[in-house]
PDB file of C-alpha atoms in Angstrom:
ATOM      1  CA  MET E  30      -7.206  -3.794   7.782  1.00  0.00           C
ATOM      2  CA  ILE E  31      -3.546  -3.153   8.510  1.00  0.00           C
ATOM      3  CA  ARG E  32      -2.506  -6.508   7.074  1.00  0.00           C
ATOM      4  CA  ALA E  33      -4.593  -5.948   3.946  1.00  0.00           C
ATOM      5  CA  GLY E  34      -2.991  -2.535   3.514  1.00  0.00           C
ATOM      6  CA  ALA E  35       0.462  -4.058   3.868  1.00  0.00           C
ATOM      7  CA  LEU E  36      -0.307  -6.700   1.241  1.00  0.00           C
ATOM      8  CA  VAL E  37      -1.649  -4.110  -1.204  1.00  0.00           C
ATOM      9  CA  PHE E  38       1.389  -1.903  -0.535  1.00  0.00           C
ATOM     10  CA  PHE E  39       3.839  -4.725  -1.253  1.00  0.00           C
ATOM     11  CA  ALA E  40       1.933  -5.676  -4.409  1.00  0.00           C
ATOM     12  CA  GLY E  41       2.279  -2.072  -5.526  1.00  0.00           C
ATOM     13  CA  ALA E  42       5.971  -2.099  -4.648  1.00  0.00           C
ATOM     14  CA  VAL E  43       6.532  -5.187  -6.795  1.00  0.00           C
ATOM     15  CA  ALA E  44       4.574  -3.586  -9.644  1.00  0.00           C
ATOM     16  CA  THR E  45       6.727  -0.474  -9.318  1.00  0.00           C
ATOM     17  CA  LEU E  46       9.945  -2.494  -9.479  1.00  0.00           C
ATOM     18  CA  VAL E  47       8.691  -4.402 -12.508  1.00  0.00           C
ATOM     19  CA  THR E  48       7.651  -1.161 -14.205  1.00  0.00           C
ATOM     20  CA  VAL E  49      10.929   0.658 -13.554  1.00  0.00           C
ATOM     21  CA  ALA E  50      13.236  -2.271 -14.371  1.00  0.00           C
ATOM     22  CA  PRO E  51      13.020  -1.894 -18.186  1.00  0.00           C
ATOM     23  CA  LEU E  52      14.147   1.713 -17.880  1.00  0.00           C
ATOM     24  CA  PHE E  53      17.422   0.582 -16.286  1.00  0.00           C
ATOM     25  CA  LEU E  54      17.833  -2.499 -18.461  1.00  0.00           C
ATOM     26  CA  GLY E  55      17.236  -0.665 -21.723  1.00  0.00           C
ATOM     27  CA  THR E  56      14.396  -2.945 -22.854  1.00  0.00           C
ATOM     28  CA  THR E  57      10.936  -2.053 -24.096  1.00  0.00           C
ATOM     29  CA  PRO E  58       8.776  -0.418 -21.422  1.00  0.00           C
ATOM     30  CA  PHE E  59       5.694  -2.141 -20.092  1.00  0.00           C
ATOM     31  CA  PRO E  60       2.190  -1.020 -21.122  1.00  0.00           C
ATOM     32  CA  THR E  61       0.608   1.984 -19.424  1.00  0.00           C
ATOM     33  CA  PHE E  62      -1.653  -0.061 -17.145  1.00  0.00           C
ATOM     34  CA  MET E  63       1.441  -1.239 -15.262  1.00  0.00           C
ATOM     35  CA  PHE E  64       2.032   2.331 -14.146  1.00  0.00           C
ATOM     36  CA  GLY E  65      -1.520   2.293 -12.796  1.00  0.00           C
ATOM     37  CA  LEU E  66      -0.719  -0.833 -10.777  1.00  0.00           C
ATOM     38  CA  SER E  67       2.136   1.096  -9.195  1.00  0.00           C
ATOM     39  CA  MET E  68      -0.498   3.308  -7.571  1.00  0.00           C
ATOM     40  CA  LEU E  69      -1.346   0.364  -5.329  1.00  0.00           C
ATOM     41  CA  MET E  70       1.528   1.455  -3.094  1.00  0.00           C
ATOM     42  CA  GLY E  71      -0.337   4.623  -2.166  1.00  0.00           C
ATOM     43  CA  VAL E  72      -3.640   2.813  -1.782  1.00  0.00           C
ATOM     44  CA  GLY E  73      -2.049   0.233   0.502  1.00  0.00           C
ATOM     45  CA  PHE E  74      -0.365   2.933   2.570  1.00  0.00           C
ATOM     46  CA  LEU E  75      -3.682   4.748   3.055  1.00  0.00           C
ATOM     47  CA  LEU E  76      -5.474   1.511   3.892  1.00  0.00           C
ATOM     48  CA  ALA E  77      -2.881   0.542   6.501  1.00  0.00           C
ATOM     49  CA  GLY E  78      -2.925   4.074   7.950  1.00  0.00           C
ATOM     50  CA  ALA E  79      -6.704   3.965   8.259  1.00  0.00           C
ATOM     51  CA  GLY E  80      -6.393   0.609  10.017  1.00  0.00           C
ATOM     52  CA  VAL E  81      -3.895   2.044  12.497  1.00  0.00           C
ATOM     53  CA  LEU E  82      -6.137   5.021  13.246  1.00  0.00           C
ATOM     54  CA  ARG E  83      -9.161   2.761  13.614  1.00  0.00           C
ATOM     55  CA  SER E  84      -7.257   0.464  15.980  1.00  0.00           C
ATOM     56  CA  ALA E  85      -6.071   3.409  18.074  1.00  0.00           C
ATOM     57  CA  ALA E  86      -9.620   4.761  18.334  1.00  0.00           C
ATOM     58  CA  ALA E  87     -10.899   1.349  19.426  1.00  0.00           C
ATOM     59  CA  GLY E  88      -8.160   1.150  22.058  1.00  0.00           C
ATOM     60  CA  ARG E  89      -9.108   4.577  23.392  1.00  0.00           C
ATOM     61  CA  ARG E  90     -12.782   3.598  23.566  1.00  0.00           C
ATOM     62  CA  GLN E  91     -11.888   0.416  25.414  1.00  0.00           C
ATOM     63  CA  ALA E  92      -9.685   2.316  27.887  1.00  0.00           C
ATOM     64  CA  ARG E  93     -12.485   4.805  28.591  1.00  0.00           C
ATOM     65  CA  ALA E  94     -14.961   1.983  29.143  1.00  0.00           C
ATOM     66  CA  GLY E  95     -12.585   0.358  31.617  1.00  0.00           C
ATOM     67  CA  ARG E  96     -12.501   3.352  33.927  1.00  0.00           C
TER      68      ARG E  96
END
């Protein structure tokens, strides 16, 4: 889950760079859906965070079972 979140985050980061680049280069902006793809950064961050929390909870359960 953490790896999937990281991949989605980096895909969103690339989409953000591609979307913002025309603003600095003075070319025509990309269509609106590209701005929507930039939201993948947030989705990936949440997905990776949920994976970290889930992994921590599993580690705590395993430590309690070992006692």
